mmCIF file of C-alpha atoms in Angstrom:
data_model
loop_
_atom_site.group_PDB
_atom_site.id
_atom_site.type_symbol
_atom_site.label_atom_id
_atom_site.label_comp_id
_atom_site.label_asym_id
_atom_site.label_seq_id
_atom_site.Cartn_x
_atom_site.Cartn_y
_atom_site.Cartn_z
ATOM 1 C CA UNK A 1 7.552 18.957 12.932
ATOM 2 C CA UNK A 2 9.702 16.570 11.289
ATOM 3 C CA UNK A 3 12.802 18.263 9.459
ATOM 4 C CA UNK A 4 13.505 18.857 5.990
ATOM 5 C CA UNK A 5 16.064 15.727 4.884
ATOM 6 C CA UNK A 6 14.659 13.099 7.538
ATOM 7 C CA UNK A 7 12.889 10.416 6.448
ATOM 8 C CA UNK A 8 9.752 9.836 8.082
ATOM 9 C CA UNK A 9 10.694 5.844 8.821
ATOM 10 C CA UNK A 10 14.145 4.538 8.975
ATOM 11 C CA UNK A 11 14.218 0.992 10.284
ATOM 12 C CA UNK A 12 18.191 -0.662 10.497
ATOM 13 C CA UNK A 13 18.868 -4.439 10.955
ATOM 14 C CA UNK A 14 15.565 -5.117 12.846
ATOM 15 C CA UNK A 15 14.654 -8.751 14.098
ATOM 16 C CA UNK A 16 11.009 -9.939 15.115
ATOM 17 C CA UNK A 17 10.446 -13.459 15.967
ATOM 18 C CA UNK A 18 7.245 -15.468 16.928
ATOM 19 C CA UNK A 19 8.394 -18.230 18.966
ATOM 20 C CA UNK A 20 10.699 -20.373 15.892
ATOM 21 C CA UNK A 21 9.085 -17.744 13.006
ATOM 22 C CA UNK A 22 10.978 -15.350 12.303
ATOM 23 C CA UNK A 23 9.045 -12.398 10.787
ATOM 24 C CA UNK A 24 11.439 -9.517 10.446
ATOM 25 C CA UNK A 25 15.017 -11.176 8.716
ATOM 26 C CA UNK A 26 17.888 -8.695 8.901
ATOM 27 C CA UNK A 27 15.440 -5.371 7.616
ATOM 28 C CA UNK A 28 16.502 -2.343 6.732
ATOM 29 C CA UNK A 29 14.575 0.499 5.023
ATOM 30 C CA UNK A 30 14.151 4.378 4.805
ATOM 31 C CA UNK A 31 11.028 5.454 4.326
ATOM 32 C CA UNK A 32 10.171 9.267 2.590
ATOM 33 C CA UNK A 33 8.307 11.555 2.878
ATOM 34 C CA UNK A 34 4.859 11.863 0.648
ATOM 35 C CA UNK A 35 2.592 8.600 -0.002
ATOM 36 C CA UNK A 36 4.376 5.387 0.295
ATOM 37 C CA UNK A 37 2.479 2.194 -0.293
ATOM 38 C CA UNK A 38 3.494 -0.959 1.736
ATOM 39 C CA UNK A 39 2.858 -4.270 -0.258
ATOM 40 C CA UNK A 40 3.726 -8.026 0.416
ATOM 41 C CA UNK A 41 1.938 -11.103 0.444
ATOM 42 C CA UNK A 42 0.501 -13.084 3.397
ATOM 43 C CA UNK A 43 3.165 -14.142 6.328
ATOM 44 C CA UNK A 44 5.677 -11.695 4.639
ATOM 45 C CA UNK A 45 6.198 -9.068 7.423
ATOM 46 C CA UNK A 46 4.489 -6.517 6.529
ATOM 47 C CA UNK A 47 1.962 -6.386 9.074
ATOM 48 C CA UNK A 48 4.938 -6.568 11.511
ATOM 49 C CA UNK A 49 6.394 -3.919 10.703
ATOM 50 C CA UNK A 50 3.742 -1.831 10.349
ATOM 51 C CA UNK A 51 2.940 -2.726 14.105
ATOM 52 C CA UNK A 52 6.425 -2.363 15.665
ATOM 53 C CA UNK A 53 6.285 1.374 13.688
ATOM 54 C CA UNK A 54 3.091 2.216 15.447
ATOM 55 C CA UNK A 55 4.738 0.808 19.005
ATOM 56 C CA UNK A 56 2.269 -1.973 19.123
ATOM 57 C CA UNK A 57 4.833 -4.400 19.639
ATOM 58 C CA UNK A 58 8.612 -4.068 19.914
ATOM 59 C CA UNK A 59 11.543 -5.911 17.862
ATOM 60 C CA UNK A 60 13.738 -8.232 18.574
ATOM 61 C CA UNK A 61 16.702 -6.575 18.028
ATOM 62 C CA UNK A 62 17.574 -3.724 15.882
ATOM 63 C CA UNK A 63 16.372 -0.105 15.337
ATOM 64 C CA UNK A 64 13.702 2.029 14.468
ATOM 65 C CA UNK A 65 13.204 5.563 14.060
ATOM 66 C CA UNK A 66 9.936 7.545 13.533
ATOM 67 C CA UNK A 67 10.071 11.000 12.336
ATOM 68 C CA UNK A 68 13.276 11.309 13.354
ATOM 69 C CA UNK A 69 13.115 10.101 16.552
ATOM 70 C CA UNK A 70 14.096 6.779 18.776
ATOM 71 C CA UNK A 71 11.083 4.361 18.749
ATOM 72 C CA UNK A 72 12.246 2.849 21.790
ATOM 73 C CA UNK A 73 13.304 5.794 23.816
ATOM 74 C CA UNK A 74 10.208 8.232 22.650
ATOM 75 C CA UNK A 75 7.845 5.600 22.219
ATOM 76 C CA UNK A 76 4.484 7.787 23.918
ATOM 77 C CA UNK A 77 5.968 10.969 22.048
ATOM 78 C CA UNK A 78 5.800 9.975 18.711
ATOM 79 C CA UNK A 79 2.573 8.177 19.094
ATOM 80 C CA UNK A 80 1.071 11.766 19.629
ATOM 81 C CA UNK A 81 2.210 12.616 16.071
ATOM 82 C CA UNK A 82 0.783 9.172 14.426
ATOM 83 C CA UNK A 83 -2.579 8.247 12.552
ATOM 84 C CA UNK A 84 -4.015 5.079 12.254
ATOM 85 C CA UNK A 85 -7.214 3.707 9.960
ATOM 86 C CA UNK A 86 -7.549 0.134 11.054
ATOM 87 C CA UNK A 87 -8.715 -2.121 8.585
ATOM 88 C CA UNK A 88 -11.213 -3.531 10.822
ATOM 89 C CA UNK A 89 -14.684 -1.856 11.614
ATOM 90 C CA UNK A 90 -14.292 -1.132 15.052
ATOM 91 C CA UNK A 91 -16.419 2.436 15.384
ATOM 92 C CA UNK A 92 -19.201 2.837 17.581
ATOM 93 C CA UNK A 93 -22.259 2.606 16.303
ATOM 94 C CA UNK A 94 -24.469 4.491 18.769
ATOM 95 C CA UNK A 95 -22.432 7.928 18.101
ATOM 96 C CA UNK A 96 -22.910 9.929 15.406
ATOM 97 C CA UNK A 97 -20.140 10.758 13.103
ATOM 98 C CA UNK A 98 -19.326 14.307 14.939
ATOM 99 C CA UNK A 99 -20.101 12.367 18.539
ATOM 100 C CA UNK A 100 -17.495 10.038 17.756
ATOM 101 C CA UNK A 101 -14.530 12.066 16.546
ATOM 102 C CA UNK A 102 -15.114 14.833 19.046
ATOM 103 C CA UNK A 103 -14.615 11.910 21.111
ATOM 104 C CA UNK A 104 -11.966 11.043 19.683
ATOM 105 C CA UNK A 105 -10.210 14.087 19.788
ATOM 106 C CA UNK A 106 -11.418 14.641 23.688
ATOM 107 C CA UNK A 107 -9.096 11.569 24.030
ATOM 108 C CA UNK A 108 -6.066 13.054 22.127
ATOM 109 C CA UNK A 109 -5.702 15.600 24.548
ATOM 110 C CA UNK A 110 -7.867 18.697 22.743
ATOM 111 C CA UNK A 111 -10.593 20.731 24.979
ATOM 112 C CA UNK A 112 -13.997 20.499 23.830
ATOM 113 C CA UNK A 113 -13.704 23.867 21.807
ATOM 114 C CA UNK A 114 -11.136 22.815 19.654
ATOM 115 C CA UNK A 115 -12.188 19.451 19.138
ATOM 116 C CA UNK A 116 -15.552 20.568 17.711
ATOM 117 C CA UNK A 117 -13.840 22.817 15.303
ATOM 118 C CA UNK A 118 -11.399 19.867 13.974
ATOM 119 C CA UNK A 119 -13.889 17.957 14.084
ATOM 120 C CA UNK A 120 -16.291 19.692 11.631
ATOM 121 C CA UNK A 121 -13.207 20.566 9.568
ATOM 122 C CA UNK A 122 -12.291 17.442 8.841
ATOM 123 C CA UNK A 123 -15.883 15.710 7.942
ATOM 124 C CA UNK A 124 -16.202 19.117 5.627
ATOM 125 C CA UNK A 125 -12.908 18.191 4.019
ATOM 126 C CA UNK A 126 -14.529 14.473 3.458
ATOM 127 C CA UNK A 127 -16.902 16.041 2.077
ATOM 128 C CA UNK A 128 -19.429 14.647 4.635
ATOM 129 C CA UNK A 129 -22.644 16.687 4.940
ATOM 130 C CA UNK A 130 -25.431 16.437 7.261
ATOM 131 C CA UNK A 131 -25.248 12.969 7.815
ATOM 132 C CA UNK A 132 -22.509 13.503 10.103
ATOM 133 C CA UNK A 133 -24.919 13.958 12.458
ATOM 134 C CA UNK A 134 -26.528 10.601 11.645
ATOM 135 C CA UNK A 135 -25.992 7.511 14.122
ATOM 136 C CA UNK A 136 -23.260 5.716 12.475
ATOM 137 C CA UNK A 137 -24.799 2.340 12.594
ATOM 138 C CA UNK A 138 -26.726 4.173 9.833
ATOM 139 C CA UNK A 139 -23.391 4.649 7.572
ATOM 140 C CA UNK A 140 -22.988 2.981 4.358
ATOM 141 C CA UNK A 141 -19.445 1.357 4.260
ATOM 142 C CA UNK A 142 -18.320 4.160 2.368
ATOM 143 C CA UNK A 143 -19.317 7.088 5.071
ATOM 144 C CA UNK A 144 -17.778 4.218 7.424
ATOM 145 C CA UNK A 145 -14.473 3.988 5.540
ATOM 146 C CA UNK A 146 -14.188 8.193 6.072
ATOM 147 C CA UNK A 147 -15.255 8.309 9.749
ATOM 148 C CA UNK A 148 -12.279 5.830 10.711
ATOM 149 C CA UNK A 149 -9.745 7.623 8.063
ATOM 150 C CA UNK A 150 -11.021 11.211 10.155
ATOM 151 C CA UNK A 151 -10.453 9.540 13.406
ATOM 152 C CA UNK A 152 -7.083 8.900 12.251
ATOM 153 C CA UNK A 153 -6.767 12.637 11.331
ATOM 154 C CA UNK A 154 -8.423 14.270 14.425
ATOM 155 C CA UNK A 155 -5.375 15.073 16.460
ATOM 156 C CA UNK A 156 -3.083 16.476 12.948
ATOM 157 C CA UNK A 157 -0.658 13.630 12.992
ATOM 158 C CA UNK A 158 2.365 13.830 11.012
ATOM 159 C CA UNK A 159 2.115 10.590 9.413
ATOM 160 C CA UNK A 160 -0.708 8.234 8.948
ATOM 161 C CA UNK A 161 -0.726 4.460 8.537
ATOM 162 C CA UNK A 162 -3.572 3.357 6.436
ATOM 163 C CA UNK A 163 -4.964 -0.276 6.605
ATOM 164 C CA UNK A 164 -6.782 -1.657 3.125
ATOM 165 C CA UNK A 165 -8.853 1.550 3.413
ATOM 166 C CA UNK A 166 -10.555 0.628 0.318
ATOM 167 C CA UNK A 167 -11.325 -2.594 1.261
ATOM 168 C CA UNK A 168 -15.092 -3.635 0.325
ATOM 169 C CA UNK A 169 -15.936 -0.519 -0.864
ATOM 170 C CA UNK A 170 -17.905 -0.347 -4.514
ATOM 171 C CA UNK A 171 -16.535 1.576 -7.374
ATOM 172 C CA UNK A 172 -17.508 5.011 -6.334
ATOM 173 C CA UNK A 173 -16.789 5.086 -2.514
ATOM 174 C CA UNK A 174 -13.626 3.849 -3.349
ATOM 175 C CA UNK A 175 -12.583 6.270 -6.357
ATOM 176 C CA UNK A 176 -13.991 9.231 -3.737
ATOM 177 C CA UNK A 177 -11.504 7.744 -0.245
ATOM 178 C CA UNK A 178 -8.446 7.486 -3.075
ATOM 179 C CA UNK A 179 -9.053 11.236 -3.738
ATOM 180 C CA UNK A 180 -9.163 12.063 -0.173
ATOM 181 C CA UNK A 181 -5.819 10.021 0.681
ATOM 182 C CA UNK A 182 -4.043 11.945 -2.891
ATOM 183 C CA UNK A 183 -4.958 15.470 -1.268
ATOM 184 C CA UNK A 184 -3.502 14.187 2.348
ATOM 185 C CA UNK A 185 -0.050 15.574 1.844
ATOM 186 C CA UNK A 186 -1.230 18.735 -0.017
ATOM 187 C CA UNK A 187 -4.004 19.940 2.246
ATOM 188 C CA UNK A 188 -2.279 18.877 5.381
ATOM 189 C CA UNK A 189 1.244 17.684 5.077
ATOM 190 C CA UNK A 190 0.027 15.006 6.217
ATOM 191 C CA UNK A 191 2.565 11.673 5.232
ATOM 192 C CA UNK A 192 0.999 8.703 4.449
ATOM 193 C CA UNK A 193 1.521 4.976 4.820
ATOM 194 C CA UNK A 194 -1.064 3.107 2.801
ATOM 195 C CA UNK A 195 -0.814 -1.315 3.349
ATOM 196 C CA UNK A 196 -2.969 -2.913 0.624
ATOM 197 C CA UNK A 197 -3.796 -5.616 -1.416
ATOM 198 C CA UNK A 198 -5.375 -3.428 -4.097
ATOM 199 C CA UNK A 199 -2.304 -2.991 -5.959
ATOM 200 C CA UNK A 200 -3.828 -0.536 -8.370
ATOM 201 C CA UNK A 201 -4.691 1.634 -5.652
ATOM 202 C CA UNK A 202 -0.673 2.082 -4.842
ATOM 203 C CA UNK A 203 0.052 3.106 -8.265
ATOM 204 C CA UNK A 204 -2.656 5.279 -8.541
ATOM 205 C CA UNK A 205 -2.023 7.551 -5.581
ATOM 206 C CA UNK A 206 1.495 6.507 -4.152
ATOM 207 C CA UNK A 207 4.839 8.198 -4.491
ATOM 208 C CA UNK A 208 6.964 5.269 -3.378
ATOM 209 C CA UNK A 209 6.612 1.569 -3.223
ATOM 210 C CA UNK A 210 7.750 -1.078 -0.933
ATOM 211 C CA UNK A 211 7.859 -4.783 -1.145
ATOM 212 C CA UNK A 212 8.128 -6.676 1.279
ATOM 213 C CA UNK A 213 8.721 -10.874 1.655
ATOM 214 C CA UNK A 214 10.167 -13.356 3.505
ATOM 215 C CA UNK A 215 10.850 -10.937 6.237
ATOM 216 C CA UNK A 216 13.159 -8.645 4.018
ATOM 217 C CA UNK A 217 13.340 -5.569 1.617
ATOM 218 C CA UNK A 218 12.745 -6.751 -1.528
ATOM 219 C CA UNK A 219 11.961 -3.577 -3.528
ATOM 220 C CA UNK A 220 11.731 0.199 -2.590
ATOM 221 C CA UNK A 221 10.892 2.506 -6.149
ATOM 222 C CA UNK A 222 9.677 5.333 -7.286
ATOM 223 C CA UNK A 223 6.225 4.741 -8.471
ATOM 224 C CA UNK A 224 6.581 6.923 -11.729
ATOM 225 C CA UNK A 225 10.117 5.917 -11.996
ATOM 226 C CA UNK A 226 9.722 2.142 -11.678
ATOM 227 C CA UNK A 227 6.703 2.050 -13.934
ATOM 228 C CA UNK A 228 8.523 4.197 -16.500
ATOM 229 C CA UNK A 229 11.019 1.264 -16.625
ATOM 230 C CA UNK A 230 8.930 -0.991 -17.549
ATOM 231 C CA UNK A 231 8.573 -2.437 -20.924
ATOM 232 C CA UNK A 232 5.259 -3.457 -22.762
ATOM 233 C CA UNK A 233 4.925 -7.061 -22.977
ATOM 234 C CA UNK A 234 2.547 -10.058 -24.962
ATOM 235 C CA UNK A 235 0.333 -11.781 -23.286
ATOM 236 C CA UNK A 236 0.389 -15.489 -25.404
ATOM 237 C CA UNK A 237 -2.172 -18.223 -24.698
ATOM 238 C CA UNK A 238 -1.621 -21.555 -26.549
ATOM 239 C CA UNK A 239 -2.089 -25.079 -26.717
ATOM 240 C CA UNK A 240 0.441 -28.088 -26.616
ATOM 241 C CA UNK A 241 3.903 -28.386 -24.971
ATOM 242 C CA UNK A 242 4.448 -24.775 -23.116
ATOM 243 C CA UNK A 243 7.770 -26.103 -21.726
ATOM 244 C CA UNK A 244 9.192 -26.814 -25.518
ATOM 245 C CA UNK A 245 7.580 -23.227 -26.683
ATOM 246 C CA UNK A 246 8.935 -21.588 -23.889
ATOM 247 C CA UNK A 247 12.273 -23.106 -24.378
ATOM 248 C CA UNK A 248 12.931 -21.981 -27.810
ATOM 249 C CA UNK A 249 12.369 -18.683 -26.764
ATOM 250 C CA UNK A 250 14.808 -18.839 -24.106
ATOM 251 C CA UNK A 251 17.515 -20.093 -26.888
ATOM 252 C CA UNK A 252 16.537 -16.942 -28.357
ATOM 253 C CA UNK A 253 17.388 -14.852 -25.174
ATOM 254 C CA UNK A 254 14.288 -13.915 -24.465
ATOM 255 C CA UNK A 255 12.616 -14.033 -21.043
ATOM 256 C CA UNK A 256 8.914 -14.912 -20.047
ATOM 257 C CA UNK A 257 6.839 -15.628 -17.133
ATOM 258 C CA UNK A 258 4.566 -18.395 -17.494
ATOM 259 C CA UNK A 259 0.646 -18.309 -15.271
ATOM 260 C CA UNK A 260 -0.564 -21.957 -16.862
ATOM 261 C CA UNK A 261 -0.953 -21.922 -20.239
ATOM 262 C CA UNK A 262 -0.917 -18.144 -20.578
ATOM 263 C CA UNK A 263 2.658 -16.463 -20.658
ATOM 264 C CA UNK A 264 3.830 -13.109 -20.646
ATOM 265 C CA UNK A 265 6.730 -12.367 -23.364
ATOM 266 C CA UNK A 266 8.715 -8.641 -22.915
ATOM 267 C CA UNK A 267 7.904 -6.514 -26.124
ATOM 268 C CA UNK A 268 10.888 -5.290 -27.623
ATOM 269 C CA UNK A 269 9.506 -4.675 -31.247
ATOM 270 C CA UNK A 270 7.169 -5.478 -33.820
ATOM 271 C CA UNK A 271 9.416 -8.552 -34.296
ATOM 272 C CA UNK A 272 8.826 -9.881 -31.223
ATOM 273 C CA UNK A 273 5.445 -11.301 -32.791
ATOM 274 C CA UNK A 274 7.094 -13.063 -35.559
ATOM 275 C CA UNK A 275 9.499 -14.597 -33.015
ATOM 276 C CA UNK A 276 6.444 -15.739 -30.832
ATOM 277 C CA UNK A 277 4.838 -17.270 -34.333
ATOM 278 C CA UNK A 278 8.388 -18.539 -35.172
ATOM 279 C CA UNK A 279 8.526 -20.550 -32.045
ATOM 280 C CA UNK A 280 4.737 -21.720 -32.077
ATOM 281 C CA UNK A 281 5.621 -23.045 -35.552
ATOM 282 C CA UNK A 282 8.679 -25.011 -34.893
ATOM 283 C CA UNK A 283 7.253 -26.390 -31.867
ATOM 284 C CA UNK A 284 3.848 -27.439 -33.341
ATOM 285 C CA UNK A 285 2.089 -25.323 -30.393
ATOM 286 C CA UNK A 286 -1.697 -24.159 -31.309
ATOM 287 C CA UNK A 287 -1.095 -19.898 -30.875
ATOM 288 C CA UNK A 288 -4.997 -18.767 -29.354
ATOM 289 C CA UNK A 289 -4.036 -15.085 -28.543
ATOM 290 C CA UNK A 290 -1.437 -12.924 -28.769
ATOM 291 C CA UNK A 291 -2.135 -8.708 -27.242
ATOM 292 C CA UNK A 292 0.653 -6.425 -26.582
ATOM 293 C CA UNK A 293 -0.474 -4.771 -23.340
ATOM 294 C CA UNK A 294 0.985 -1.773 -20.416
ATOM 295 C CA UNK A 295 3.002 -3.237 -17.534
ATOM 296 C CA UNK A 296 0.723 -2.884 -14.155
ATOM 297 C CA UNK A 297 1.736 -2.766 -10.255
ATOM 298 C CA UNK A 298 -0.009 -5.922 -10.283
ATOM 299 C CA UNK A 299 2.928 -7.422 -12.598
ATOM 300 C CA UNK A 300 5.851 -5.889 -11.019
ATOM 301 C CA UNK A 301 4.418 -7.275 -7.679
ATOM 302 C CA UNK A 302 4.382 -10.710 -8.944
ATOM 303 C CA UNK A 303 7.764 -10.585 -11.253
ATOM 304 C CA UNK A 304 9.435 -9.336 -7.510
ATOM 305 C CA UNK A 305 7.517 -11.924 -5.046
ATOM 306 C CA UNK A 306 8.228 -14.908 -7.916
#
């Protein structure tokens, strides 16, 4: 069991190359305990690391550490205490749901005996009923999305990595697996690793963030901290010269981002609308919208990747 103080990842200086690519620059992170949510675009590294932390592949050069211990030195050891919920469908579908993960834990090392019981413990935790015992080429891609998250659970790892696990799923199935991956830590201790590309799901159920590009640590937050940070902003939409518009406001110290014709101006006060109209005015611009709205993952993503 992983020691009070010890962070469940700590990576230092680590290099991964393909060939000329270099994937992994110079990276260095700790990771905490609790729900951490992994995010960077395509080609950024994330995937890489991920991998090398599992002991799918190895670095370059540098170090990693996984709860506590030597990646390189305890490499079949700590793969004992890790999870894994691919994001690729790669279940049987002849089994049932209990067939498979008794299999599964058969495989871990369990006897039969207590592989049944962790078996049926976790599905009942899922809140799966009696279509566990249904063949699973039977599932919906909901009931799919839980078998391969309990597979990852069968053998009480320490820490699982989670891979888009609410990828494709419709609004319910996915508002039911976020539940189950909130109540992780609480009902088992249970750390959690969660890569996706839904950003909303990290800020809905994650303790920490961490950004990742161009190979390197660009961001590691508290989610409630970093969002409380943030500042409302305006979301403008006009016609004519953006460039000019956006200019004046930048003689005015204030900063915006700019997606086409729509930009996003920080709210400091009501006044902030007058300078917007102020600006539209002296540079002839035709003002469509102006809405004050909340700051989302989704916009810190993009303000750090930019």
């Amino acid at each position: 069991m992983l020691s009070k103080g010890i962070d469940v990842i700590e990576a230092r200086n680590v290099i991964k190359k393909y060939g000329s690519v270099t994937a992994l620059d110079d990276f260095s992170v700790e990771i905490p305990r609790g729900k951490i949510g992994i995010l960077g675009p395509n080609g950024a590294g994330k995937s890489t690391f991920v991998k090398i932390a599992l002991g799918l592949i190895t670095a370059n050069s540098g170090n990693v550490t996984v709860l506590g211990e030597n990646l390189d030195k305890n490499s079949i050891d700590i793969r004992r205490k890790i999870g894994y919920m691919p994001e690729h469908d790669c279940i049987p579908n002849h089994l049932s749901g209990v067939e498979f993960l008794i299999e599964m834990g058969l495989v871990s090392g369990m006897d039969t005996p207590s592989a049944t019981q962790r078996t049926h413990e976790i599905l009942g935790h899922l809140q799966m009923g009696e279509e566990k015992y249904r063949k699973i080429e039977e599932y919906s891609g909901g009931m799919r999305q839980k078998i391969k998250l309990a597979q990852g659970l069968i053998h009480g790892p320490e820490i699982i990595f989670l891979d888009e696990p609410t990828s494709g799923l419709d609004p319910k199935a996915r508002h039911e697996m976020l539940d189950t991956i909130n109540g992780l830590t609480k009902v088992s201790n249970t750390n959690v690793l969660l890569s996706t590309h839904i950003l909303q799901d990290v800020e809905t159920v994650c303790d920490y963030v961490i950004i990742v590009n161009n190979g390197k640590l660009q961001m590691k937050e508290s989610v409630d901290e970093l969002m409380k940070k943030q500042n409302d902003f305006i979301q403008v939409r006009l016609g004519g010269d953006i460039d000019g518009f956006a200019n004046i406001l930048k003689k005015k110290k204030i900063n915006l981002l700019s997606d086409g014709r729509t930009l996003r101006v920080p709210y400091v006060n009501d006044d902030t609308f007058q300078q917007i109209i102020d600006a539209a005015v002296e540079n002839k611009s035709q003002l469509y919208e102006m809405e004050r709205s909340k700051v989302t993952m989704d916009n810190v993503y993009l303000e750090v990747i930019e």
